[in-house]
XYZ file of C-alpha atoms in Angstrom:
665
model
C 138.027 -91.133 170.762
C 138.562 -91.299 174.521
C 136.105 -93.877 175.914
C 136.764 -93.414 179.635
C 133.843 -91.016 180.151
C 131.548 -94.026 180.523
C 133.603 -95.592 183.328
C 132.893 -95.341 187.071
C 136.481 -95.533 188.372
C 137.633 -92.134 189.710
C 141.079 -92.786 188.249
C 139.778 -93.560 184.778
C 137.455 -90.556 184.906
C 140.440 -88.332 185.739
C 141.782 -89.250 182.288
C 138.482 -88.987 180.432
C 139.328 -85.503 179.087
C 142.805 -86.430 177.841
C 143.310 -86.063 174.061
C 144.570 -89.651 174.020
C 142.047 -92.211 172.783
C 142.051 -94.146 176.035
C 140.075 -97.354 176.311
C 139.371 -99.530 179.338
C 140.548 -103.134 179.569
C 137.938 -105.273 177.842
C 137.727 -107.911 175.075
C 136.760 -105.270 172.488
C 139.934 -103.225 173.120
C 142.158 -106.283 172.779
C 140.290 -107.460 169.686
C 140.776 -104.082 168.049
C 144.529 -104.160 168.722
C 144.802 -107.536 167.003
C 142.617 -106.514 164.076
C 144.723 -103.385 163.474
C 147.972 -105.166 164.427
C 148.963 -102.355 166.783
C 151.043 -102.401 169.923
C 149.128 -101.723 173.137
C 150.075 -99.142 175.748
C 148.822 -100.321 179.139
C 148.983 -97.503 181.705
C 148.093 -98.426 185.288
C 147.638 -96.168 188.312
C 145.133 -95.078 190.934
C 143.299 -91.877 191.684
C 145.451 -90.681 194.598
C 148.792 -91.416 192.896
C 150.863 -88.195 192.782
C 153.280 -89.245 190.034
C 150.342 -90.511 187.977
C 149.032 -86.943 188.052
C 152.444 -85.575 187.093
C 152.791 -87.861 184.065
C 149.234 -87.100 183.021
C 149.949 -83.359 183.039
C 153.341 -83.633 181.332
C 152.437 -86.225 178.699
C 148.868 -87.458 178.523
C 147.308 -83.988 178.374
C 149.522 -82.882 175.456
C 148.547 -83.042 171.799
C 152.075 -84.083 170.765
C 151.998 -87.257 172.867
C 148.376 -87.901 171.969
C 149.147 -87.799 168.233
C 151.909 -90.372 168.623
C 149.862 -92.728 170.802
C 146.647 -92.369 168.803
C 148.327 -93.031 165.472
C 150.409 -96.044 166.385
C 149.044 -97.650 169.584
C 145.877 -98.883 171.250
C 145.990 -97.131 174.627
C 144.381 -98.769 177.666
C 143.992 -97.210 181.114
C 143.605 -99.463 184.171
C 142.749 -98.614 187.775
C 145.034 -100.915 189.763
C 142.554 -100.987 192.645
C 139.755 -102.138 190.351
C 141.910 -104.715 188.588
C 144.609 -105.936 190.983
C 144.988 -109.070 188.852
C 146.131 -107.077 185.812
C 148.293 -104.830 187.957
C 150.057 -107.848 189.487
C 150.711 -109.384 186.067
C 152.168 -106.262 184.476
C 154.051 -105.306 187.645
C 155.878 -108.637 187.543
C 156.793 -107.943 183.919
C 158.272 -104.550 184.769
C 160.098 -105.922 187.788
C 161.673 -108.605 185.615
C 162.754 -106.012 183.060
C 163.866 -103.181 185.366
C 164.322 -104.751 188.838
C 161.909 -102.183 190.269
C 158.257 -101.217 190.158
C 155.724 -98.614 191.202
C 153.006 -96.361 189.860
C 152.265 -95.070 187.334
C 153.000 -98.420 185.713
C 153.426 -98.086 181.946
C 153.833 -101.162 179.761
C 153.962 -101.637 176.003
C 152.477 -104.934 174.831
C 151.963 -107.002 171.726
C 148.474 -106.812 170.182
C 147.468 -109.817 172.320
C 148.406 -108.034 175.578
C 151.735 -109.776 176.163
C 154.268 -107.273 177.594
C 157.518 -106.411 175.796
C 158.725 -103.230 177.583
C 157.799 -101.089 180.541
C 158.637 -98.911 183.507
C 157.071 -96.427 185.882
C 157.150 -92.626 185.534
C 158.708 -91.235 182.350
C 159.365 -87.581 181.477
C 157.635 -86.568 178.255
C 160.654 -86.714 175.955
C 161.796 -90.096 177.296
C 158.280 -91.473 176.907
C 157.921 -90.341 173.317
C 161.377 -91.562 172.317
C 160.712 -95.001 173.801
C 157.380 -95.320 171.996
C 158.950 -94.326 168.660
C 161.716 -96.898 169.026
C 159.322 -99.671 170.022
C 156.996 -98.902 167.135
C 159.967 -98.984 164.746
C 161.194 -102.312 166.120
C 157.719 -103.830 165.903
C 157.454 -102.729 162.277
C 160.873 -104.040 161.185
C 161.531 -107.116 163.354
C 158.330 -108.642 164.737
C 159.855 -112.097 165.212
C 162.443 -110.700 167.623
C 159.759 -108.852 169.574
C 157.570 -111.968 169.827
C 160.531 -114.068 170.982
C 161.287 -111.621 173.780
C 157.616 -111.548 174.791
C 157.570 -115.347 175.089
C 160.689 -115.354 177.257
C 159.263 -112.611 179.455
C 155.985 -114.475 179.827
C 157.862 -117.564 181.045
C 159.516 -115.422 183.695
C 156.187 -113.942 184.793
C 154.717 -117.436 185.084
C 157.569 -118.482 187.380
C 157.121 -115.363 189.528
C 153.368 -115.951 189.728
C 153.678 -119.384 191.329
C 154.870 -120.670 194.693
C 158.674 -120.409 195.085
C 160.711 -123.530 195.749
C 161.241 -124.352 199.398
C 164.659 -124.123 201.035
C 166.359 -127.248 202.316
C 166.390 -125.942 205.885
C 163.872 -123.860 207.805
C 165.166 -120.740 209.557
C 163.991 -120.676 213.186
C 161.637 -117.920 214.275
C 164.189 -116.655 216.803
C 166.749 -116.281 214.016
C 164.232 -114.509 211.804
C 163.322 -112.077 214.587
C 166.985 -111.421 215.362
C 167.652 -110.655 211.698
C 164.502 -108.530 211.526
C 165.599 -106.361 214.455
C 168.696 -105.281 212.527
C 166.476 -103.291 210.154
C 164.746 -101.348 212.971
C 165.155 -97.589 213.442
C 165.712 -97.285 217.184
C 165.392 -93.484 217.146
C 162.078 -92.965 215.341
C 160.708 -96.494 214.999
C 159.780 -98.220 211.777
C 162.580 -99.292 209.478
C 165.915 -97.556 208.922
C 165.124 -96.223 205.495
C 163.196 -93.578 203.618
C 160.583 -93.396 202.267
C 159.105 -94.922 205.375
C 156.025 -97.151 205.228
C 154.089 -98.132 208.371
C 153.494 -101.807 207.418
C 150.626 -102.441 209.891
C 150.727 -106.226 209.701
C 154.433 -106.247 210.570
C 153.650 -104.180 213.660
C 150.728 -106.440 214.537
C 152.840 -109.592 214.464
C 155.817 -108.064 216.287
C 153.548 -106.740 219.021
C 151.823 -110.084 219.568
C 155.111 -111.970 219.430
C 156.743 -109.551 221.875
C 153.788 -109.850 224.237
C 153.724 -113.648 224.127
C 157.460 -113.915 224.694
C 157.748 -111.041 227.174
C 160.322 -109.426 224.901
C 160.540 -105.945 226.456
C 163.039 -104.760 223.854
C 160.612 -105.602 221.075
C 157.649 -104.044 222.884
C 159.667 -100.890 223.529
C 160.364 -100.726 219.806
C 156.650 -101.092 219.062
C 155.761 -98.306 221.494
C 158.506 -96.100 220.060
C 157.160 -96.666 216.546
C 153.508 -96.140 217.422
C 154.277 -92.997 219.428
C 156.503 -91.423 216.772
C 153.933 -92.205 214.089
C 151.142 -90.433 216.006
C 153.447 -87.515 216.779
C 154.659 -87.333 213.185
C 153.189 -85.501 210.244
C 152.167 -88.863 208.807
C 149.276 -88.697 211.301
C 146.859 -85.822 210.790
C 146.612 -84.541 214.350
C 144.071 -81.916 213.273
C 141.430 -84.375 212.105
C 142.855 -87.876 212.385
C 143.897 -90.474 209.858
C 147.276 -91.659 208.608
C 148.864 -90.898 205.256
C 150.345 -93.746 203.206
C 154.032 -93.134 203.980
C 156.545 -90.452 204.929
C 159.273 -89.308 202.577
C 161.770 -88.926 205.435
C 163.032 -91.089 208.292
C 161.255 -89.275 211.164
C 157.636 -89.723 209.953
C 157.514 -85.957 209.350
C 156.541 -85.136 205.756
C 154.029 -87.620 204.402
C 152.972 -88.455 200.908
C 149.654 -86.925 201.882
C 147.229 -89.465 200.378
C 145.094 -91.253 202.969
C 144.129 -94.843 202.177
C 141.302 -96.806 203.791
C 143.397 -99.983 204.028
C 146.178 -98.334 206.071
C 143.821 -96.724 208.546
C 141.682 -99.858 208.914
C 144.683 -102.020 209.805
C 146.252 -99.414 212.076
C 143.061 -99.421 214.154
C 143.829 -103.048 215.015
C 147.476 -102.297 215.819
C 146.688 -99.355 218.098
C 143.791 -101.248 219.703
C 146.184 -104.033 220.723
C 148.651 -101.432 221.967
C 145.963 -99.779 224.087
C 144.890 -103.133 225.516
C 148.510 -103.780 226.446
C 149.456 -100.374 227.877
C 146.308 -98.271 228.416
C 148.321 -95.376 226.975
C 145.843 -92.480 226.429
C 147.792 -91.414 223.310
C 146.723 -94.656 221.634
C 143.099 -94.100 222.605
C 143.185 -90.600 221.140
C 144.686 -91.995 217.946
C 141.919 -94.594 217.643
C 139.150 -92.077 218.207
C 140.608 -89.491 215.826
C 141.182 -92.071 213.091
C 137.602 -93.291 213.333
C 136.362 -89.692 213.320
C 138.280 -89.080 210.088
C 137.001 -92.273 208.458
C 133.387 -91.575 209.321
C 133.415 -87.922 208.291
C 135.500 -88.215 205.106
C 135.193 -91.759 203.718
C 131.706 -92.992 204.656
C 129.657 -93.710 201.524
C 126.364 -93.082 203.328
C 125.137 -96.636 202.746
C 127.116 -98.474 205.407
C 130.349 -98.885 203.460
C 133.443 -96.732 203.039
C 135.203 -95.112 200.119
C 138.777 -95.930 199.195
C 141.025 -92.879 199.594
C 141.717 -89.157 199.668
C 144.193 -87.724 197.169
C 147.565 -86.297 198.163
C 147.037 -83.285 195.921
C 144.604 -80.405 196.349
C 144.238 -76.861 195.049
C 145.993 -73.913 196.666
C 144.176 -70.578 197.086
C 145.717 -69.640 193.733
C 144.140 -72.647 192.032
C 147.386 -74.620 191.670
C 147.276 -78.381 192.290
C 149.864 -79.012 195.020
C 150.755 -82.071 197.057
C 149.724 -81.547 200.678
C 148.140 -78.132 200.101
C 145.180 -79.033 202.320
C 147.376 -80.006 205.291
C 150.372 -77.619 205.407
C 150.721 -74.317 207.271
C 152.668 -71.075 207.183
C 153.840 -69.605 210.445
C 151.757 -66.487 209.963
C 148.589 -68.556 209.395
C 149.099 -70.348 212.690
C 149.941 -67.149 214.595
C 146.698 -65.543 213.361
C 144.673 -68.563 214.477
C 146.344 -69.353 217.805
C 147.207 -65.778 218.870
C 148.466 -65.483 222.462
C 149.049 -69.238 222.814
C 151.413 -69.408 219.855
C 154.487 -69.649 222.113
C 153.071 -72.928 223.450
C 151.816 -74.155 220.088
C 155.225 -73.777 218.462
C 156.783 -75.889 221.222
C 154.183 -78.648 220.907
C 154.163 -78.802 217.095
C 157.704 -77.609 216.330
C 157.165 -74.451 214.302
C 160.928 -74.347 213.969
C 163.688 -76.016 211.977
C 162.557 -79.482 213.129
C 159.028 -78.987 211.770
C 159.900 -76.962 208.675
C 159.147 -78.512 205.272
C 159.777 -76.205 202.295
C 158.678 -72.913 200.703
C 157.843 -71.402 204.117
C 155.481 -74.277 204.935
C 155.418 -76.379 208.105
C 154.078 -79.876 208.670
C 152.957 -80.324 212.290
C 155.109 -82.775 214.236
C 155.636 -83.480 217.932
C 158.886 -84.753 219.394
C 158.248 -84.682 223.135
C 155.406 -85.530 225.510
C 152.994 -82.812 226.604
C 154.133 -83.509 230.167
C 157.587 -82.115 229.391
C 156.243 -78.964 227.761
C 153.771 -78.360 230.598
C 156.560 -78.760 233.141
C 158.935 -76.469 231.264
C 156.262 -73.767 231.030
C 154.981 -74.213 234.586
C 151.371 -74.925 233.596
C 149.145 -77.873 234.522
C 149.214 -80.764 232.068
C 145.412 -80.767 231.932
C 145.431 -77.122 230.842
C 147.932 -77.759 228.050
C 146.004 -80.832 226.878
C 142.799 -78.771 226.754
C 144.584 -76.059 224.793
C 145.859 -78.616 222.294
C 142.324 -79.829 221.637
C 141.175 -76.224 221.211
C 144.018 -75.442 218.773
C 143.289 -78.497 216.657
C 139.618 -77.533 216.406
C 140.575 -74.003 215.339
C 142.917 -75.352 212.667
C 140.297 -77.820 211.459
C 137.651 -75.090 211.170
C 140.081 -72.962 209.181
C 141.185 -75.876 207.004
C 137.619 -76.698 205.986
C 137.604 -73.467 203.983
C 140.423 -74.778 201.786
C 139.888 -76.789 198.628
C 139.586 -80.379 199.817
C 141.577 -83.291 198.366
C 139.892 -85.320 195.645
C 137.985 -88.380 196.815
C 138.250 -91.870 195.382
C 134.607 -92.793 195.848
C 134.614 -96.450 194.917
C 133.944 -98.986 197.677
C 136.086 -102.133 197.694
C 135.070 -105.352 199.439
C 138.525 -106.302 200.752
C 139.316 -102.879 202.178
C 135.914 -102.615 203.857
C 136.433 -106.046 205.375
C 139.712 -104.799 206.868
C 137.758 -101.954 208.440
C 135.267 -104.400 209.964
C 138.190 -105.987 211.790
C 139.621 -102.600 212.779
C 136.288 -101.558 214.253
C 135.955 -104.831 216.163
C 139.427 -104.573 217.683
C 138.693 -100.968 218.693
C 135.349 -102.090 220.142
C 136.999 -104.545 222.500
C 139.822 -102.126 223.331
C 137.629 -99.144 224.234
C 134.434 -101.027 225.167
C 132.383 -98.783 222.883
C 129.387 -100.597 221.407
C 129.053 -97.970 218.654
C 132.099 -99.511 216.982
C 130.461 -102.939 217.009
C 127.402 -101.412 215.388
C 129.571 -99.883 212.652
C 131.284 -103.211 211.992
C 127.908 -104.908 211.619
C 126.756 -102.099 209.334
C 129.690 -102.582 206.958
C 129.070 -106.325 206.893
C 125.399 -105.752 206.093
C 126.405 -103.382 203.289
C 128.714 -105.971 201.715
C 126.132 -108.730 202.135
C 123.271 -106.647 200.707
C 125.035 -104.629 197.997
C 128.112 -106.608 196.967
C 126.990 -110.220 197.288
C 124.306 -111.840 195.163
C 123.423 -115.195 193.637
C 126.138 -114.466 191.068
C 128.677 -114.341 193.891
C 130.736 -111.706 195.665
C 131.721 -108.510 193.829
C 134.928 -106.510 194.075
C 133.818 -102.882 193.755
C 130.714 -100.731 194.226
C 129.797 -97.246 193.046
C 126.648 -95.320 192.163
C 124.383 -98.083 193.405
C 126.016 -100.808 191.335
C 128.427 -103.610 192.247
C 130.809 -104.652 189.466
C 133.811 -106.898 188.752
C 133.780 -110.440 190.088
C 135.526 -110.553 193.462
C 139.133 -111.697 193.687
C 140.638 -113.972 196.303
C 141.556 -111.061 198.584
C 137.911 -109.912 198.677
C 136.795 -113.394 199.688
C 139.640 -114.130 202.087
C 139.520 -110.863 204.029
C 135.729 -110.828 204.176
C 135.776 -114.401 205.510
C 138.250 -113.283 208.196
C 135.946 -110.375 209.076
C 132.916 -112.687 209.297
C 134.804 -115.043 211.615
C 135.771 -112.075 213.769
C 132.174 -110.818 213.868
C 131.127 -114.241 215.089
C 133.857 -114.177 217.751
C 132.588 -110.819 219.026
C 128.835 -111.471 218.851
C 128.474 -115.290 218.975
C 125.916 -114.892 216.170
C 126.293 -118.114 214.182
C 124.911 -116.549 211.007
C 128.317 -114.916 210.535
C 130.253 -118.162 210.823
C 127.846 -119.907 208.465
C 128.438 -117.155 205.892
C 132.189 -117.563 206.413
C 131.985 -121.296 205.804
C 129.863 -120.799 202.683
C 132.434 -118.422 201.178
C 135.315 -120.693 202.180
C 133.756 -123.649 200.390
C 133.277 -121.414 197.356
C 136.981 -120.507 197.445
C 137.903 -124.181 197.584
C 135.757 -124.750 194.492
C 136.889 -121.872 192.275
C 140.226 -120.531 193.574
C 142.175 -123.542 194.875
C 145.094 -124.523 192.664
C 145.066 -128.304 192.997
C 148.677 -128.579 191.861
C 150.217 -126.195 194.403
C 147.508 -126.479 197.099
C 147.468 -122.692 197.359
C 144.749 -120.381 196.075
C 144.872 -118.492 192.778
C 144.202 -114.766 192.963
C 141.533 -114.919 190.243
C 138.980 -117.587 189.472
C 139.291 -117.090 185.707
C 140.257 -114.540 183.062
C 138.687 -113.183 179.948
C 142.096 -113.140 178.250
C 144.425 -116.133 178.277
C 147.595 -114.034 178.112
C 147.226 -113.044 181.774
C 148.887 -115.537 184.107
C 146.818 -116.282 187.189
C 149.034 -115.453 190.146
C 149.322 -117.013 193.596
C 149.717 -114.200 196.103
C 151.861 -115.274 199.055
C 154.008 -112.312 200.176
C 152.530 -110.044 202.841
C 152.884 -106.418 201.840
C 151.123 -103.260 203.010
C 148.028 -105.449 202.762
C 148.724 -109.074 203.751
C 148.613 -111.765 201.086
C 145.226 -113.278 200.333
C 146.664 -116.771 200.844
C 147.871 -115.932 204.345
C 144.334 -114.835 205.225
C 142.964 -118.044 203.721
C 145.365 -120.150 205.791
C 144.144 -118.427 208.975
C 140.515 -118.841 207.921
C 140.960 -122.560 207.243
C 142.668 -123.096 210.587
C 139.914 -121.349 212.547
C 137.056 -122.960 210.636
C 138.836 -126.294 210.923
C 138.742 -125.922 214.712
C 135.080 -124.941 214.840
C 133.809 -127.538 212.387
C 136.410 -130.187 213.264
C 137.057 -130.339 209.535
C 140.381 -132.092 208.997
C 140.488 -131.049 205.323
C 140.382 -127.362 206.301
C 142.899 -127.892 209.077
C 145.381 -129.894 207.047
C 145.236 -127.531 204.070
C 145.765 -124.451 206.266
C 148.599 -126.074 208.214
C 150.329 -127.284 205.052
C 150.142 -123.819 203.529
C 151.841 -122.289 206.583
C 154.473 -125.032 206.806
C 155.264 -124.640 203.106
C 155.755 -120.901 203.465
C 157.993 -121.325 206.529
C 160.400 -123.295 204.351
C 161.005 -120.304 202.079
C 161.198 -117.344 204.490
C 164.373 -115.300 204.311
C 162.971 -111.948 205.430
C 160.197 -112.288 207.995
C 158.788 -108.844 207.213
C 157.370 -110.238 203.946
C 155.514 -113.054 205.747
C 154.228 -111.491 208.975
C 150.615 -112.582 208.484
C 151.782 -116.170 207.909
C 153.747 -115.902 211.129
C 150.619 -114.759 212.950
C 149.014 -118.038 211.877
C 152.120 -119.894 213.050
C 151.821 -118.385 216.550
C 148.786 -120.621 216.950
C 150.157 -123.639 215.088
C 153.423 -123.695 217.043
C 151.467 -124.296 220.262
C 147.781 -124.883 219.457
C 145.551 -123.478 222.170
C 141.760 -123.248 222.100
C 139.235 -121.910 224.543
C 135.533 -122.764 224.342
C 133.130 -120.698 226.476
C 129.559 -121.952 226.676
C 126.454 -121.015 228.598
C 124.237 -118.031 229.392
C 127.090 -115.579 230.092
C 129.395 -116.800 227.331
C 129.276 -113.536 225.357
C 130.145 -111.338 228.328
C 132.975 -113.679 229.337
C 134.284 -113.804 225.766
C 134.322 -110.025 225.470
C 136.055 -109.705 228.846
C 138.869 -111.914 227.554
C 139.063 -109.930 224.320
C 139.799 -106.785 226.299
C 143.347 -108.098 226.579
C 145.734 -108.648 223.694
C 145.423 -112.180 222.281
C 148.523 -113.612 220.679
C 147.793 -117.226 219.807
C 144.661 -118.674 221.428
C 141.508 -119.353 219.396
C 138.578 -118.223 221.564
C 135.051 -119.242 220.569
C 131.824 -119.077 222.522
C 128.157 -119.925 222.338
C 125.067 -118.998 224.364
C 122.920 -121.663 222.703
C 123.059 -125.422 222.215
C 125.011 -125.079 219.007
C 125.256 -127.591 216.174
C 128.830 -126.502 215.498
C 130.992 -129.578 216.274
C 133.473 -127.649 218.476
C 130.723 -127.187 221.096
C 129.387 -130.750 221.080
C 128.610 -131.972 224.630
C 129.960 -128.697 226.057
C 126.778 -126.674 226.600
C 124.904 -126.205 229.865
C 121.941 -123.837 229.778
C 122.282 -123.086 233.497
C 126.015 -122.541 233.912
C 128.763 -120.850 231.934
C 131.721 -123.173 231.421
C 135.286 -122.768 230.145
C 137.034 -125.536 228.188
C 140.757 -124.902 227.739
C 142.726 -127.163 225.393
C 146.408 -127.261 224.433
C 147.826 -129.505 221.704
C 144.473 -131.348 221.502
C 144.596 -132.120 225.214
C 141.808 -130.487 227.232
C 141.845 -129.602 230.907
C 138.808 -130.284 233.038
C 136.106 -127.654 232.460
C 136.028 -124.648 234.784
C 133.094 -122.484 235.843
C 135.202 -119.366 236.578
C 137.626 -117.524 234.321
C 140.213 -116.952 237.052
C 142.204 -120.048 236.043
C 143.103 -118.334 232.744
C 145.425 -115.947 234.603
C 148.047 -118.701 234.681
C 147.964 -118.966 230.864
C 149.280 -116.616 228.182
C 146.552 -116.319 225.587
C-alpha cells in the first residue's frame, strides 16, 4: 500500500493517492528491499516542480505503471528539500551516467540503495520500458549489475570530495574578465535561456564593482536588476520573483516562487538601493516583502518554502501560470478608459504576448518615457500604475491560488533574516529588524533544542536533524543580527553553533565540512558542498563565519581554518560564477580591514555606516564593556570611539566618523 499519507512533506502528500505503493526513505523500506531482493525506485522532487507533476499524471497515477512498479520494485519517494543529502548523492549518480541532472530525479538502485541507472523526466512508455529491461538484467546477470554499481559509487565518492587544486591560481581580474564574456548586455543576466537570477553572483559582482569603481560592471548590475523587476519574472501585481524565466528577456517565468530566491534578492536590491537610491529598487524591496508576509508567513514567526507554478483555471484544469496570466479582454474590462496607457506600460502587444491569447506583464521602458510621450505628469502615471496593480490583484484573488509548500526550513529562513536586515539598513525601517528578530526567535524556540538544530518544521513539530547548510546559514544570520543590534546573545549563539559544527561536521582529512553529520545508511556518501549555486555552498558560508568569529574572538584556529578553506578553493576556480560566495570572503582576505566602534552611541554609528554598501570591511560595535576579545581595552563609557585597522595595523582611534570618508569600506 501507499504509505505517504502519514508524511508531512507537501510533496510526498501530493503522491499519497497514487496507486503506486510509495514508501518514504527509512531503514524499514531499505530492509524490505533487501529481504525481498528487489530493485528500488528512488523518485526525488519537490512540491512546486512542474515536470514532477507532469510525470506523476502521465505515469504515477496510472494503474499500468503502478502494477509494474508494485510487482517488481520497492518504490521510495523523497522530497529533495527535506533530504538534500539524498538528493545530492543521487544527483551525482545521474550526472555521472547522463552528464545532466534536474527534477524529477528518478534512479533505480540495488536493494541496498546503491544506484545503477537514472535520469530525470521520462514519458510513460520510456519509463516502463526502462524498468522492464532493468528488472530483466537484475534477474539474469546480478554480478554485472553489482559491478557497475561499485564503479558508479567510486565515481560518486570522487565527486563528493574536494577537487584537486590547480598548479596555478587564476587572478581575480582574469576571472572577472572571463566572467563578463557570459553577460547579456541587452537584458542583463547571462546570455542563455532558461535564465536564472543567481542572487549571490549579483551580490559579489555588485560589491566588487563598487570597491573597484568598475562603472561597466555596475552598469551591468543595474541593467540586470532593472530588467528583472520590469520582466514577468517579477510579479508586479503583488511582488515576489519566480525561480527563472524560460526566455532571454526575463519575460515568461517558470511561475513557482521560492523563499530562498526572494530572501537573497532582498539583499541584492538593498545594496543596489544603498548605492543608487533608485526608487525602482525600493519599490521592489517593499513589494517582495509584502508578498512574503502575505503569502508565505507561517503565523508563528517563520516562513513557508514556496508557491507552486501550477494552479487551476476557471475550467478546473491545472495549468502552469494560470494564477498570473491575463487575456487582453480581461485587462480591458478591469482598466477601462486607461487601457491605452496600460498597454504601453505593460506591453499588451507582441512583446508581451505569451501563448494561447495570454499575456505576461512586462515593461521595457521607464515610466518617464511613457508619461512624456502621452503628455501627462509622471506622478499621475505612477499613481495610475499603483491603482491598476491593485485592481488586478483584487481580481486575481478570486482565482484558484497556487498550491503552497507549507514546510518551514531552517536554512531558507536564515537567508530571509539576512534579507530583512539588509533591507532594514537600506530603507531605515525598524519593522524589518523586528521581523528578522522574530524569525530568529522562531528558529531558536521551535527548531533548536537540547538534541540540536532541526532542518524542517510543520504542524508544530520540528523534524530531521539539521544539515550543514542549516547550521552555516543560521550562524551567518546570527552574526548579522549581532552586527545590526550589538546584542551579544546573538554572537554567543553563533559561536556555540560554530563549535558544534567543528565537532560533528568537520572532515579532518580535507579540513572542509561534511554536509551531513552521519547517515542511517552506509551506502550514502557524505558530500562536501563547495560550489555556490542558486543557494551558496554551505562551506563558503562556514568560511565566512569562521573569519568573522576569528576576528571577534581573536581565535587563530577559526581564522586559519577559514582562510585555508578560501585559499584552497581559489586554487581550483575556473568559472568564478560557481564560487561567488567564496570570492565575497576573499574580498576581505585580500585586504583585511576591520572597524571597531565602541561607546554609548556605537549602535547608531554602526547603523549609519551600514546605510552604505559594504564590500570588504568587518564592522563590529559594542555599547558595553564587552568580554569579547576584539573590544579589549577599546571601550570608553563616556565617548564613542572608532578603531580602524588594515592588515593588522591599526590607526590611532578617532572620536568622529568623518575620517572614514577617505576609506572604501
